[in-house]
Amino acid sequence: MSSRRKFLKQSGLATLGVAAAAAAGCQTEKAKHTSSTTTHPLAISTWKNGMQANEAGWKILSNGGRAIDAVEQGVKVVEADPNDMSVGYGGRPDRDGIVTLDACIMDETGNAGSVCALENIKHPISVARRVMEKTPHVMLAGDGALQFAKEEGFVEENILTEKAKQQWMEWRKTSEYKPLINIENHDTIGMLALDQKGDISGACTTSGLAYKMHGRVGDSPIIGAGMYCDNEIGGAVATGMGELVMKTLGSFLVVELMNQGLSPQQAVEEAIARIVKKIPGYQDFQIGYLAINKAGEVGAYSLHKGFNYALYANDKNKLIDSDYYLK
């Protein structure tokens, strides 16, 4: 038994929710919660825009490249797409008309980098990677993140498109703040990759909620909330209403449940169950989780119908509808 599992057993942490049934070898639970298995390398991304992210990542993975490079290059495609109004360039602004971007990245060694409330930089994921590789910190925010990005050679530019500006001006007529379930494949691109060496990395990037309060930061740049990887176990990413993910530290929870013996599918279902149990009014919001483990098993689950994800494995890129809680 590994020292980690021994600690969990001694401390009683391996007896939470569905984990208890799994640890006890409950055949009923196992039959109800199955994960699809693939071979590696593989790439998996949230939402329909994950198809193009996977394509870019697969070019790296299929040539023996690192998972960290695959996830960075994959989500950069979506960040640069002005037609995607929930990520990067073209993202909807906050209620003051300012586009602020959040992103995080994590490699197979456990190193991580993050930026939040970053303005005027098209590729926050690459800035996050520079934070990871070139600073003693994990997260830089706001003006400090922008200063660091410019020092690293990133070009400051206007990332508010005319389309997003016009929508914001129309919104200002009522200024009604009401997030809608599944709007525009709301509201993130999260990506995980397992490379030919079996190493796992993850990335998550977003422009956040449309018309949010200036300075609002969601789960996407927070290690353990929007994304988390442990190269001994697996990785997870989240999408949807960030406040619900932050309150339950969803991605870390999924990975830790896999550490306790749950499959990726069991783990994401249990993470949704925690939201249902602990957060009043959860019915008004969408949350989706993706997870992979070292064996190449995949899990996906959401609160509401409508969450889909892209899976690139065995030389095929597929868009798959996730199962969901609220039937």
PDB file of C-alpha atoms in Angstrom, residues 123-271:
ATOM      1  CA  HIS A 123      -3.477  34.318 -24.804  1.00  0.00           C
ATOM      2  CA  PRO A 124      -3.773  34.204 -21.006  1.00  0.00           C
ATOM      3  CA  ILE A 125      -2.937  30.481 -21.007  1.00  0.00           C
ATOM      4  CA  SER A 126       0.551  31.214 -22.272  1.00  0.00           C
ATOM      5  CA  VAL A 127       1.009  33.935 -19.673  1.00  0.00           C
ATOM      6  CA  ALA A 128      -0.066  31.407 -17.033  1.00  0.00           C
ATOM      7  CA  ARG A 129       2.581  29.001 -18.304  1.00  0.00           C
ATOM      8  CA  ARG A 130       5.243  31.712 -18.023  1.00  0.00           C
ATOM      9  CA  VAL A 131       4.105  32.337 -14.437  1.00  0.00           C
ATOM     10  CA  MET A 132       4.589  28.607 -13.811  1.00  0.00           C
ATOM     11  CA  GLU A 133       8.000  28.399 -15.421  1.00  0.00           C
ATOM     12  CA  LYS A 134       9.575  31.792 -14.693  1.00  0.00           C
ATOM     13  CA  THR A 135       8.311  32.984 -11.318  1.00  0.00           C
ATOM     14  CA  PRO A 136       8.257  31.592  -7.768  1.00  0.00           C
ATOM     15  CA  HIS A 137       4.480  32.160  -7.727  1.00  0.00           C
ATOM     16  CA  VAL A 138       1.392  30.299  -8.902  1.00  0.00           C
ATOM     17  CA  MET A 139      -1.022  33.184  -9.577  1.00  0.00           C
ATOM     18  CA  LEU A 140      -0.688  36.756 -10.798  1.00  0.00           C
ATOM     19  CA  ALA A 141      -3.707  39.060 -10.958  1.00  0.00           C
ATOM     20  CA  GLY A 142      -4.914  42.201 -12.680  1.00  0.00           C
ATOM     21  CA  ASP A 143      -2.347  44.929 -13.348  1.00  0.00           C
ATOM     22  CA  GLY A 144       0.462  42.745 -12.040  1.00  0.00           C
ATOM     23  CA  ALA A 145      -0.411  39.979 -14.473  1.00  0.00           C
ATOM     24  CA  LEU A 146      -0.510  42.481 -17.340  1.00  0.00           C
ATOM     25  CA  GLN A 147       2.837  43.984 -16.326  1.00  0.00           C
ATOM     26  CA  PHE A 148       4.426  40.532 -16.223  1.00  0.00           C
ATOM     27  CA  ALA A 149       2.919  39.590 -19.585  1.00  0.00           C
ATOM     28  CA  LYS A 150       4.352  42.702 -21.254  1.00  0.00           C
ATOM     29  CA  GLU A 151       7.746  42.082 -19.661  1.00  0.00           C
ATOM     30  CA  GLU A 152       7.625  38.607 -21.208  1.00  0.00           C
ATOM     31  CA  GLY A 153       6.990  40.043 -24.652  1.00  0.00           C
ATOM     32  CA  PHE A 154       3.227  39.590 -24.958  1.00  0.00           C
ATOM     33  CA  VAL A 155       1.592  42.286 -27.065  1.00  0.00           C
ATOM     34  CA  GLU A 156      -1.110  44.402 -25.457  1.00  0.00           C
ATOM     35  CA  GLU A 157      -4.119  44.713 -27.791  1.00  0.00           C
ATOM     36  CA  ASN A 158      -7.840  45.382 -27.780  1.00  0.00           C
ATOM     37  CA  ILE A 159      -9.655  42.060 -27.370  1.00  0.00           C
ATOM     38  CA  LEU A 160     -13.195  43.489 -27.266  1.00  0.00           C
ATOM     39  CA  THR A 161     -14.666  42.741 -30.687  1.00  0.00           C
ATOM     40  CA  GLU A 162     -17.347  44.879 -32.268  1.00  0.00           C
ATOM     41  CA  LYS A 163     -19.852  42.041 -31.964  1.00  0.00           C
ATOM     42  CA  ALA A 164     -19.222  41.642 -28.225  1.00  0.00           C
ATOM     43  CA  LYS A 165     -19.345  45.420 -27.765  1.00  0.00           C
ATOM     44  CA  GLN A 166     -22.701  45.684 -29.508  1.00  0.00           C
ATOM     45  CA  GLN A 167     -24.158  42.898 -27.368  1.00  0.00           C
ATOM     46  CA  TRP A 168     -22.894  44.628 -24.229  1.00  0.00           C
ATOM     47  CA  MET A 169     -24.448  47.932 -25.292  1.00  0.00           C
ATOM     48  CA  GLU A 170     -27.762  46.151 -25.871  1.00  0.00           C
ATOM     49  CA  TRP A 171     -27.494  44.529 -22.435  1.00  0.00           C
ATOM     50  CA  ARG A 172     -26.938  47.943 -20.823  1.00  0.00           C
ATOM     51  CA  LYS A 173     -30.480  48.966 -21.794  1.00  0.00           C
ATOM     52  CA  THR A 174     -31.808  46.721 -19.030  1.00  0.00           C
ATOM     53  CA  SER A 175     -28.590  45.798 -17.161  1.00  0.00           C
ATOM     54  CA  GLU A 176     -30.298  42.611 -16.021  1.00  0.00           C
ATOM     55  CA  TYR A 177     -27.748  40.130 -14.708  1.00  0.00           C
ATOM     56  CA  LYS A 178     -29.107  36.638 -15.250  1.00  0.00           C
ATOM     57  CA  PRO A 179     -26.696  33.857 -16.254  1.00  0.00           C
ATOM     58  CA  LEU A 180     -28.355  31.363 -18.600  1.00  0.00           C
ATOM     59  CA  ILE A 181     -27.778  27.622 -18.552  1.00  0.00           C
ATOM     60  CA  ASN A 182     -25.584  26.418 -21.422  1.00  0.00           C
ATOM     61  CA  ILE A 183     -25.479  29.821 -23.130  1.00  0.00           C
ATOM     62  CA  GLU A 184     -22.819  29.886 -25.856  1.00  0.00           C
ATOM     63  CA  ASN A 185     -21.320  26.641 -24.559  1.00  0.00           C
ATOM     64  CA  HIS A 186     -20.895  28.532 -21.293  1.00  0.00           C
ATOM     65  CA  ASP A 187     -18.266  29.478 -20.262  1.00  0.00           C
ATOM     66  CA  THR A 188     -14.842  27.821 -20.493  1.00  0.00           C
ATOM     67  CA  ILE A 189     -12.484  25.721 -22.512  1.00  0.00           C
ATOM     68  CA  GLY A 190     -10.946  23.121 -20.217  1.00  0.00           C
ATOM     69  CA  MET A 191      -8.569  20.516 -21.631  1.00  0.00           C
ATOM     70  CA  LEU A 192      -6.724  17.449 -20.337  1.00  0.00           C
ATOM     71  CA  ALA A 193      -4.125  15.385 -22.161  1.00  0.00           C
ATOM     72  CA  LEU A 194      -2.405  12.065 -21.573  1.00  0.00           C
ATOM     73  CA  ASP A 195       0.733  11.758 -23.689  1.00  0.00           C
ATOM     74  CA  GLN A 196       2.603   8.728 -25.017  1.00  0.00           C
ATOM     75  CA  LYS A 197       4.749   8.600 -21.862  1.00  0.00           C
ATOM     76  CA  GLY A 198       1.602   8.437 -19.749  1.00  0.00           C
ATOM     77  CA  ASP A 199       2.042  11.940 -18.321  1.00  0.00           C
ATOM     78  CA  ILE A 200      -1.020  14.109 -17.627  1.00  0.00           C
ATOM     79  CA  SER A 201      -1.388  17.885 -17.897  1.00  0.00           C
ATOM     80  CA  GLY A 202      -4.337  20.266 -17.924  1.00  0.00           C
ATOM     81  CA  ALA A 203      -5.352  23.781 -18.936  1.00  0.00           C
ATOM     82  CA  CYS A 204      -8.393  25.984 -18.416  1.00  0.00           C
ATOM     83  CA  THR A 205      -9.121  29.435 -19.874  1.00  0.00           C
ATOM     84  CA  THR A 206     -12.127  31.762 -20.000  1.00  0.00           C
ATOM     85  CA  SER A 207     -13.418  35.302 -20.251  1.00  0.00           C
ATOM     86  CA  GLY A 208     -15.760  34.435 -17.408  1.00  0.00           C
ATOM     87  CA  LEU A 209     -19.386  35.330 -16.939  1.00  0.00           C
ATOM     88  CA  ALA A 210     -20.754  37.913 -19.321  1.00  0.00           C
ATOM     89  CA  TYR A 211     -21.566  41.212 -17.608  1.00  0.00           C
ATOM     90  CA  LYS A 212     -20.071  40.117 -14.292  1.00  0.00           C
ATOM     91  CA  MET A 213     -19.020  42.702 -11.709  1.00  0.00           C
ATOM     92  CA  HIS A 214     -15.637  44.178 -12.592  1.00  0.00           C
ATOM     93  CA  GLY A 215     -13.015  42.166 -10.722  1.00  0.00           C
ATOM     94  CA  ARG A 216     -15.083  38.997 -10.451  1.00  0.00           C
ATOM     95  CA  VAL A 217     -12.982  35.846 -10.797  1.00  0.00           C
ATOM     96  CA  GLY A 218     -14.484  32.400 -11.195  1.00  0.00           C
ATOM     97  CA  ASP A 219     -13.108  28.913 -10.783  1.00  0.00           C
ATOM     98  CA  SER A 220     -11.146  28.694 -14.043  1.00  0.00           C
ATOM     99  CA  PRO A 221      -7.807  30.125 -12.848  1.00  0.00           C
ATOM    100  CA  ILE A 222      -7.936  28.426  -9.450  1.00  0.00           C
ATOM    101  CA  ILE A 223      -5.852  25.270  -9.126  1.00  0.00           C
ATOM    102  CA  GLY A 224      -8.095  22.606  -7.610  1.00  0.00           C
ATOM    103  CA  ALA A 225     -11.318  24.332  -8.629  1.00  0.00           C
ATOM    104  CA  GLY A 226     -11.368  24.836 -12.395  1.00  0.00           C
ATOM    105  CA  MET A 227      -8.618  22.314 -13.071  1.00  0.00           C
ATOM    106  CA  TYR A 228      -6.336  19.931 -11.193  1.00  0.00           C
ATOM    107  CA  CYS A 229      -3.869  17.198 -12.141  1.00  0.00           C
ATOM    108  CA  ASP A 230      -1.906  14.638 -10.152  1.00  0.00           C
ATOM    109  CA  ASN A 231       0.370  12.581 -12.374  1.00  0.00           C
ATOM    110  CA  GLU A 232       0.083   9.555 -10.084  1.00  0.00           C
ATOM    111  CA  ILE A 233      -3.717   9.572 -10.347  1.00  0.00           C
ATOM    112  CA  GLY A 234      -5.329  11.636 -13.109  1.00  0.00           C
ATOM    113  CA  GLY A 235      -6.809  15.016 -13.886  1.00  0.00           C
ATOM    114  CA  ALA A 236     -10.102  16.907 -13.926  1.00  0.00           C
ATOM    115  CA  VAL A 237     -11.544  20.124 -15.351  1.00  0.00           C
ATOM    116  CA  ALA A 238     -14.758  21.986 -14.614  1.00  0.00           C
ATOM    117  CA  THR A 239     -17.059  24.249 -16.596  1.00  0.00           C
ATOM    118  CA  GLY A 240     -20.162  26.247 -15.780  1.00  0.00           C
ATOM    119  CA  MET A 241     -21.010  28.514 -12.858  1.00  0.00           C
ATOM    120  CA  GLY A 242     -17.666  28.983 -11.141  1.00  0.00           C
ATOM    121  CA  GLU A 243     -19.032  29.921  -7.745  1.00  0.00           C
ATOM    122  CA  LEU A 244     -20.490  26.421  -7.304  1.00  0.00           C
ATOM    123  CA  VAL A 245     -17.207  24.804  -8.307  1.00  0.00           C
ATOM    124  CA  MET A 246     -15.190  27.009  -5.936  1.00  0.00           C
ATOM    125  CA  LYS A 247     -17.471  26.232  -3.020  1.00  0.00           C
ATOM    126  CA  THR A 248     -16.845  22.499  -3.445  1.00  0.00           C
ATOM    127  CA  LEU A 249     -13.267  22.626  -4.872  1.00  0.00           C
ATOM    128  CA  GLY A 250     -14.597  20.387  -7.618  1.00  0.00           C
ATOM    129  CA  SER A 251     -11.576  19.397  -9.710  1.00  0.00           C
ATOM    130  CA  PHE A 252      -9.435  18.537  -6.702  1.00  0.00           C
ATOM    131  CA  LEU A 253     -12.361  16.578  -5.280  1.00  0.00           C
ATOM    132  CA  VAL A 254     -12.654  14.526  -8.474  1.00  0.00           C
ATOM    133  CA  VAL A 255      -8.940  13.684  -8.501  1.00  0.00           C
ATOM    134  CA  GLU A 256      -8.925  12.832  -4.806  1.00  0.00           C
ATOM    135  CA  LEU A 257     -11.928  10.547  -5.245  1.00  0.00           C
ATOM    136  CA  MET A 258     -10.052   8.760  -8.029  1.00  0.00           C
ATOM    137  CA  ASN A 259      -7.144   8.445  -5.601  1.00  0.00           C
ATOM    138  CA  GLN A 260      -9.504   6.676  -3.211  1.00  0.00           C
ATOM    139  CA  GLY A 261     -10.319   4.090  -5.878  1.00  0.00           C
ATOM    140  CA  LEU A 262     -13.243   5.535  -7.809  1.00  0.00           C
ATOM    141  CA  SER A 263     -13.314   5.465 -11.589  1.00  0.00           C
ATOM    142  CA  PRO A 264     -13.359   8.834 -13.374  1.00  0.00           C
ATOM    143  CA  GLN A 265     -17.087   8.429 -14.002  1.00  0.00           C
ATOM    144  CA  GLN A 266     -17.835   7.626 -10.384  1.00  0.00           C
ATOM    145  CA  ALA A 267     -15.733  10.584  -9.291  1.00  0.00           C
ATOM    146  CA  VAL A 268     -17.427  13.195 -11.493  1.00  0.00           C
ATOM    147  CA  GLU A 269     -20.857  11.936 -10.482  1.00  0.00           C
ATOM    148  CA  GLU A 270     -19.929  12.203  -6.818  1.00  0.00           C
ATOM    149  CA  ALA A 271     -18.628  15.755  -7.367  1.00  0.00           C
TER     150      ALA A 271
END
